[in-house]
Amino acid sequence: MSSVYEVINPATEKVVTAIELADEAATDAAIERAHKAFDTWRHVAPGDRAKMLRSFASVVSAHREELAALEIENSGHTRGNALWEADNVANVLNYYSAAPERLFGKQIPVPNGIDITFKEPLGVIGVIVPWNFPMPIAGWGFAPALAAGNTVVLKPAEYTPMTAIRLGELALEAGIPKDVFTVIPGKGSIVGARFVTHPKVRKIVFTGSTQVGKSIMAGCADQVKRVTLELGGKSANVIFADSDIEKAAANAPGAVFDNAGQDCCARSRILVEKSAFDTFMSAFEVAVKKFRVEDPSLATSDMGPMISAKQKASVEKYLDEPVAFTGSAPSGPGFWLPPTVLLPTSTKSKSWNDEIFGPVVSVMTFDGEDDAIAKANETEFGLSGSIWTRDSGKAIRVSRAIESGNLSVNSNSSVRYWTPFGGYKQSGLGRELGPDALDSFTEVKNVFISTEK
């Protein structure tokens, strides 16, 4: 029997809408329809599949303002972020629209014959999307999966289903055949769990907590089901004394407080070379106090509210450590927290080690390259990070030594749809985006043709 979930606007705490959640029977039915649609979708001519994906991208672009407004209301994202997120969905669809006509196999030299490989789709892909970036992370899963000839069933997070539901409708408007891309709102314990156990779902794409990711991986083992996991992060922002300190400090707030710190790529550990600490902190304080936390629908907003009262309470537990300074936040309704800068006394402190997932950053000093690398790597995570230095040799050495899937030098960017994204260690398995993603949505079939007389 299905249930209903009331979606809350995190900036006002008002109910936005009520969403019917699918039960196991509805989930099974959607998977069966996707499995049936796969037989047709996989045989659509590559050029025709490419045209449909480009049409989908065009329709998303035409509805960018609508999608952004939904995300502001549902997730509390700033207007600037929400527009970027809608554009990212369109850009990712456009990028992968080139893939159907370029899923090249190989001709491999062998004796007594010809050997060729084909890249073939897997079948039904189950995509499980988190609440922190509902639009782009959905696109990172469904765009390459569809391009490779798979069908997709997608479960949005309970907190943030609205843009995913609308994307499902826009797919149909764009000409994507019915049941090729299906959005199923529901609980993770029901819909997500059924994706894992249903034998006709051939792969799971999951973004979320490391704890849940481990349970999904364990569940998939029973069927030797493929998984792509993008999990937690505790990224370091390493600032050397020879860097442009003013620029590093000015950019640091956005690197951790964007989306209220609810970002697995958040640079939530700042490592500053000891000789530059005072200079950096003075400039950083100015930047934090200028960081605008306000109504996310305003074009001037740098940061909106947290997603829920539960998440806000979880973050507040970390605020008993020494505080260097804070920014500002609105009072009244909404799940607001000010940007907060902590000075932990030890690398064993909770704020230094836990993924807080809120607008909280810890700052610590280091002495030289070796100490910076050791402290940056002293974590179970390895998703992202930044290195600030004017020394190109040092930048390369430190980049190679830090255990992380995504690093930026003199920048805090983590995501570009042209390049692979994913983590080391307990930050996940596999890569999304870029050319690498397609390999995880295809099987390689090898065919040998004898030429012997």
XYZ file of C-alpha atoms in Angstrom:
453
model
C 0.000 0.000 0.000
C 1.432 3.390 -0.981
C 1.932 6.306 1.416
C 2.202 10.083 1.057
C 5.158 12.343 1.860
C 4.773 16.076 2.484
C 7.546 18.073 0.824
C 8.747 20.984 2.996
C 10.318 24.239 1.800
C 13.455 24.432 4.004
C 13.550 28.237 3.850
C 10.007 28.681 5.188
C 9.131 25.307 6.774
C 5.858 25.375 4.794
C 4.410 22.344 3.005
C 4.963 22.655 -0.747
C 3.121 19.569 -1.952
C 2.326 15.958 -1.105
C 3.961 13.172 -3.104
C 2.617 9.642 -3.326
C 5.362 7.138 -2.529
C 5.556 3.875 -4.431
C 5.252 0.534 -2.659
C 7.080 -2.641 -3.651
C 4.360 -3.763 -6.056
C 4.475 -0.436 -7.923
C 8.263 -0.640 -8.015
C 8.170 -4.147 -9.446
C 5.695 -3.044 -12.088
C 7.887 -0.115 -13.134
C 10.961 -2.364 -13.357
C 9.047 -4.886 -15.478
C 7.915 -2.125 -17.847
C 11.487 -0.817 -18.108
C 12.731 -4.330 -18.823
C 10.183 -4.707 -21.633
C 11.095 -1.288 -23.046
C 14.770 -2.267 -23.072
C 14.169 -4.748 -25.896
C 13.079 -1.862 -28.129
C 15.322 0.949 -26.834
C 18.539 -1.005 -27.245
C 17.759 -1.527 -30.941
C 16.941 2.110 -31.727
C 19.401 3.251 -34.397
C 22.326 5.094 -32.770
C 21.622 8.283 -34.706
C 17.958 8.249 -33.692
C 18.809 7.679 -30.038
C 21.259 10.586 -30.260
C 18.545 12.861 -31.709
C 16.168 11.990 -28.864
C 18.793 12.787 -26.246
C 19.513 16.125 -27.926
C 15.788 16.820 -27.967
C 15.619 15.991 -24.244
C 18.494 18.416 -23.612
C 16.724 21.132 -25.603
C 13.474 20.687 -23.673
C 15.345 20.846 -20.348
C 17.026 24.081 -21.462
C 13.653 25.548 -22.414
C 12.365 24.776 -18.900
C 15.474 25.884 -16.957
C 13.670 28.683 -15.110
C 10.846 26.348 -14.098
C 13.258 23.648 -12.929
C 15.335 26.173 -10.999
C 12.222 27.553 -9.276
C 11.241 24.021 -8.238
C 14.709 23.398 -6.791
C 14.743 26.682 -4.876
C 11.387 25.843 -3.326
C 12.074 22.160 -2.697
C 15.763 22.161 -1.736
C 16.540 25.713 -0.642
C 19.221 26.072 -3.305
C 20.247 29.564 -4.285
C 18.959 30.875 -7.587
C 22.458 30.873 -9.063
C 23.037 27.258 -8.079
C 19.610 26.082 -9.234
C 20.045 27.596 -12.689
C 23.511 26.029 -12.979
C 22.016 22.661 -11.966
C 19.278 22.812 -14.612
C 21.866 23.787 -17.215
C 24.097 20.930 -16.087
C 21.349 18.403 -16.828
C 21.010 19.793 -20.345
C 24.783 19.908 -20.843
C 25.245 16.311 -19.679
C 22.462 15.121 -21.981
C 24.055 16.976 -24.890
C 27.482 15.544 -24.053
C 26.219 11.952 -23.990
C 24.035 12.442 -27.066
C 27.300 11.954 -28.990
C 27.858 8.549 -27.400
C 25.399 6.292 -29.291
C 27.287 6.870 -32.536
C 30.699 6.525 -30.867
C 30.443 3.391 -28.731
C 33.401 1.929 -30.548
C 34.653 -1.585 -30.097
C 38.112 -2.808 -31.129
C 39.711 -4.983 -33.748
C 42.407 -6.979 -31.962
C 45.242 -8.687 -33.903
C 45.074 -12.478 -33.393
C 46.374 -15.499 -35.352
C 44.119 -17.406 -37.746
C 41.199 -15.039 -37.667
C 39.681 -11.697 -36.860
C 38.805 -10.633 -33.307
C 36.389 -7.781 -32.621
C 34.681 -6.396 -29.544
C 31.271 -4.803 -29.077
C 30.003 -2.572 -26.277
C 26.498 -3.700 -25.394
C 23.997 -2.240 -22.893
C 23.345 -3.936 -19.566
C 19.554 -3.652 -19.272
C 17.585 -1.851 -16.572
C 19.657 0.591 -14.493
C 18.487 1.624 -11.017
C 19.579 5.175 -10.158
C 19.250 6.313 -6.511
C 19.646 10.074 -6.114
C 20.468 12.027 -2.913
C 18.756 15.168 -1.636
C 21.719 17.527 -1.820
C 21.985 17.928 -5.617
C 18.827 16.297 -7.007
C 18.998 17.539 -10.597
C 22.626 17.176 -11.680
C 23.264 13.868 -9.912
C 20.147 12.418 -11.542
C 21.469 13.488 -14.938
C 24.910 12.024 -14.270
C 23.198 8.651 -13.887
C 20.445 8.606 -16.473
C 22.157 10.430 -19.378
C 25.051 8.002 -20.001
C 22.855 5.012 -19.155
C 20.270 5.984 -21.779
C 22.959 6.870 -24.317
C 24.461 3.398 -24.002
C 21.080 1.784 -24.742
C 19.916 0.970 -21.220
C 16.568 1.850 -19.669
C 16.445 3.650 -16.308
C 14.306 3.580 -13.189
C 15.226 6.489 -10.916
C 14.393 6.994 -7.249
C 14.731 10.586 -6.014
C 15.322 11.341 -2.346
C 12.156 11.666 -0.272
C 13.087 15.238 0.709
C 13.642 16.431 -2.865
C 11.564 14.614 -5.515
C 10.110 17.554 -7.427
C 12.730 18.209 -10.119
C 13.199 14.502 -10.837
C 9.464 14.059 -11.356
C 9.441 17.015 -13.736
C 12.462 15.674 -15.642
C 10.571 12.422 -16.145
C 7.686 14.382 -17.677
C 10.021 16.439 -19.858
C 11.638 13.254 -21.182
C 8.272 12.149 -22.553
C 7.664 15.611 -24.042
C 11.047 15.347 -25.774
C 10.153 12.040 -27.397
C 11.924 9.563 -25.110
C 9.659 6.482 -25.372
C 7.424 5.584 -22.443
C 9.055 3.369 -19.777
C 12.577 4.030 -21.069
C 13.100 6.589 -18.269
C 10.867 6.210 -15.211
C 10.934 8.244 -11.987
C 9.639 6.411 -8.900
C 9.369 8.461 -5.691
C 9.581 6.290 -2.615
C 11.439 5.304 0.501
C 14.942 3.964 0.218
C 13.986 0.998 2.371
C 11.292 0.031 -0.152
C 12.035 1.342 -3.652
C 15.817 1.546 -3.322
C 15.994 -1.838 -1.634
C 13.909 -3.387 -4.409
C 16.257 -1.987 -7.044
C 19.000 -3.947 -5.272
C 17.098 -7.233 -4.968
C 15.156 -7.304 -8.248
C 16.984 -9.578 -10.717
C 16.000 -7.515 -13.760
C 17.813 -4.440 -12.464
C 21.304 -5.057 -13.784
C 23.176 -2.170 -12.175
C 22.772 0.311 -9.300
C 24.033 3.889 -9.430
C 23.972 5.309 -5.900
C 25.075 8.639 -4.472
C 24.773 9.092 -0.726
C 26.300 8.164 2.596
C 29.119 5.664 2.894
C 27.085 3.602 5.368
C 24.160 3.162 2.978
C 26.535 2.627 0.053
C 28.154 -0.282 1.875
C 24.765 -1.916 2.460
C 23.853 -1.498 -1.228
C 27.171 -3.006 -2.277
C 26.607 -5.959 0.043
C 23.092 -6.456 -1.335
C 24.291 -6.383 -4.929
C 26.827 -9.111 -4.209
C 24.100 -11.762 -4.126
C 23.406 -11.276 -7.846
C 26.911 -10.050 -8.750
C 25.130 -6.851 -9.715
C 27.229 -3.931 -10.888
C 27.433 -0.785 -8.789
C 28.707 2.752 -9.132
C 28.989 4.385 -5.714
C 29.688 8.057 -5.038
C 29.828 8.296 -1.265
C 31.159 10.585 1.442
C 33.974 13.089 1.482
C 36.152 15.045 3.879
C 38.108 17.093 1.400
C 41.193 19.139 2.201
C 41.881 22.655 0.962
C 45.700 22.840 1.169
C 47.076 26.378 1.125
C 50.833 26.843 0.833
C 52.575 30.053 1.912
C 53.794 30.699 -1.650
C 50.222 30.845 -3.006
C 48.044 33.888 -3.674
C 46.751 33.965 -0.093
C 44.177 36.681 -0.736
C 42.672 34.728 -3.614
C 42.708 31.443 -1.692
C 40.949 33.093 1.272
C 38.382 34.840 -0.911
C 37.479 31.556 -2.600
C 37.475 29.378 0.518
C 33.912 30.204 1.735
C 32.320 29.081 -1.518
C 34.399 25.897 -1.429
C 32.795 24.728 1.821
C 29.630 26.760 2.464
C 28.091 26.427 -1.001
C 24.756 24.572 -0.679
C 25.046 25.134 3.096
C 27.991 22.716 3.170
C 25.716 19.858 2.090
C 28.179 18.668 -0.499
C 30.427 15.616 -0.425
C 33.054 17.714 -2.265
C 32.988 20.489 0.366
C 36.512 21.533 1.348
C 35.627 21.116 5.025
C 39.261 20.808 6.186
C 41.480 23.809 5.488
C 45.206 23.188 5.865
C 47.307 26.363 5.944
C 51.100 26.471 5.982
C 52.054 27.786 9.405
C 53.909 30.887 8.200
C 50.816 32.044 6.265
C 48.198 31.217 8.913
C 47.620 34.699 10.353
C 47.483 36.349 6.936
C 45.063 33.730 5.635
C 42.752 33.832 8.655
C 42.460 37.621 8.545
C 41.423 37.534 4.899
C 39.237 34.457 5.422
C 37.271 36.166 8.196
C 36.476 39.100 5.920
C 35.316 36.693 3.199
C 33.136 34.642 5.574
C 31.416 37.717 6.992
C 30.684 38.944 3.439
C 29.163 35.573 2.459
C 25.440 36.267 2.028
C 23.114 33.776 3.729
C 19.581 34.801 2.781
C 16.400 33.956 0.903
C 17.700 31.563 -1.781
C 15.395 33.005 -4.431
C 17.369 36.269 -4.337
C 20.039 36.647 -7.014
C 22.421 37.966 -4.322
C 22.192 34.862 -2.119
C 25.397 32.863 -1.620
C 23.865 30.260 0.692
C 20.389 29.084 1.578
C 19.044 26.978 4.455
C 19.840 23.417 5.389
C 17.528 20.759 4.015
C 15.735 19.796 7.243
C 15.466 20.268 10.984
C 17.049 16.838 11.404
C 20.115 17.781 9.357
C 20.452 21.104 11.165
C 20.383 19.351 14.546
C 23.010 16.866 13.341
C 25.377 19.692 12.385
C 24.847 21.647 15.596
C 26.406 18.774 17.558
C 29.816 19.801 16.176
C 29.683 23.389 17.384
C 31.152 22.689 20.847
C 34.721 22.918 19.504
C 36.698 26.214 19.580
C 35.144 28.731 17.172
C 37.355 31.198 15.303
C 34.484 33.235 13.850
C 31.083 32.882 12.197
C 29.100 34.517 9.436
C 25.464 35.524 9.624
C 22.138 33.786 8.984
C 18.469 34.816 9.009
C 16.332 34.329 12.105
C 12.764 33.076 12.083
C 11.320 30.188 10.028
C 13.657 27.986 8.042
C 16.523 25.621 8.801
C 19.252 28.267 8.945
C 22.789 27.997 10.304
C 25.540 30.604 9.932
C 28.836 29.663 8.278
C 31.127 28.600 11.130
C 34.919 28.311 11.268
C 36.378 25.951 13.904
C 39.925 25.599 15.224
C 40.225 21.967 16.318
C 43.040 21.272 18.759
C 43.883 17.842 17.342
C 43.632 15.750 14.188
C 41.557 13.382 16.345
C 38.759 15.927 16.845
C 35.285 15.041 15.553
C 35.032 18.077 13.295
C 38.321 17.179 11.615
C 37.312 13.575 10.891
C 33.538 13.363 10.451
C 31.652 14.340 7.330
C 29.541 17.055 8.962
C 27.490 17.929 5.859
C 26.773 21.457 6.975
C 28.248 24.999 6.880
C 31.143 24.172 9.199
C 34.855 24.171 8.357
C 37.899 23.240 10.446
C 41.246 25.000 10.002
C 44.645 23.590 10.964
C 48.275 24.426 10.211
C 50.981 22.288 8.608
C 54.778 22.403 8.235
C 55.938 21.706 4.679
C 54.821 19.334 1.923
C 55.168 16.060 3.792
C 53.074 17.256 6.725
C 50.416 18.676 4.384
C 50.156 15.395 2.482
C 50.025 13.310 5.649
C 47.241 15.418 7.168
C 45.289 15.550 3.905
C 45.424 11.744 3.611
C 44.563 11.077 7.253
C 40.938 10.216 6.456
C 38.908 7.253 5.245
C 37.597 9.434 2.407
C 39.207 10.560 -0.853
C 36.747 12.345 -3.091
C 37.992 15.847 -3.810
C 40.294 18.649 -2.712
C 42.300 21.745 -3.586
C 45.954 22.764 -3.609
C 47.006 26.409 -3.652
C 50.601 27.195 -4.694
C 52.501 29.178 -7.318
C 55.116 26.383 -7.597
C 54.058 24.094 -10.468
C 56.454 21.329 -9.428
C 55.038 21.342 -5.925
C 51.497 21.336 -7.324
C 52.221 18.185 -9.316
C 54.031 16.414 -6.465
C 51.283 17.107 -3.961
C 48.526 16.263 -6.457
C 50.107 12.871 -7.105
C 50.558 12.200 -3.392
C 47.082 13.119 -2.113
C 44.700 10.144 -2.196
C 41.721 11.691 -3.932
C 39.790 11.180 -7.135
C 39.401 14.877 -7.966
C 41.869 17.661 -7.246
C 42.077 21.276 -8.366
C 45.161 23.487 -8.264
C 44.508 27.169 -7.528
C 40.809 26.405 -7.888
C 38.070 24.766 -5.839
C 36.127 23.150 -8.687
C 35.330 19.443 -8.581
C 32.822 18.823 -11.347
C 33.184 19.288 -15.081
C 30.913 17.080 -17.194
C 33.736 16.466 -19.718
C 35.950 14.772 -17.082
C 35.610 11.732 -14.786
C 34.294 12.185 -11.251
C 34.590 9.710 -8.373
C 36.452 8.801 -5.239
C 39.299 6.867 -3.673
C 39.005 4.711 -0.551
C 35.573 4.871 1.113
C 34.425 7.717 -1.123
C 33.151 5.242 -3.672
C 33.632 2.976 -6.668
C 33.644 3.796 -10.359
C 33.558 7.082 -12.214
C 30.714 9.274 -13.381
C 30.828 11.925 -16.125
C 33.393 12.262 -18.867
C 34.175 9.490 -21.354
C 34.844 6.937 -18.597
C 31.224 6.732 -17.435
C 30.034 4.895 -20.537
C 32.210 1.866 -19.788
C 30.264 1.242 -16.588
C 26.969 1.067 -18.516
C 28.116 -1.463 -21.103
C 29.352 -5.026 -21.350
C 32.294 -5.858 -23.604
C 31.483 -8.760 -25.914
C 34.407 -10.422 -27.690
C 33.809 -12.209 -31.040
C 36.435 -14.314 -32.851
C 35.909 -15.139 -36.530
C 38.125 -17.905 -37.901
C 39.774 -17.356 -41.296
C 41.484 -20.746 -41.476
C 41.103 -22.725 -44.696
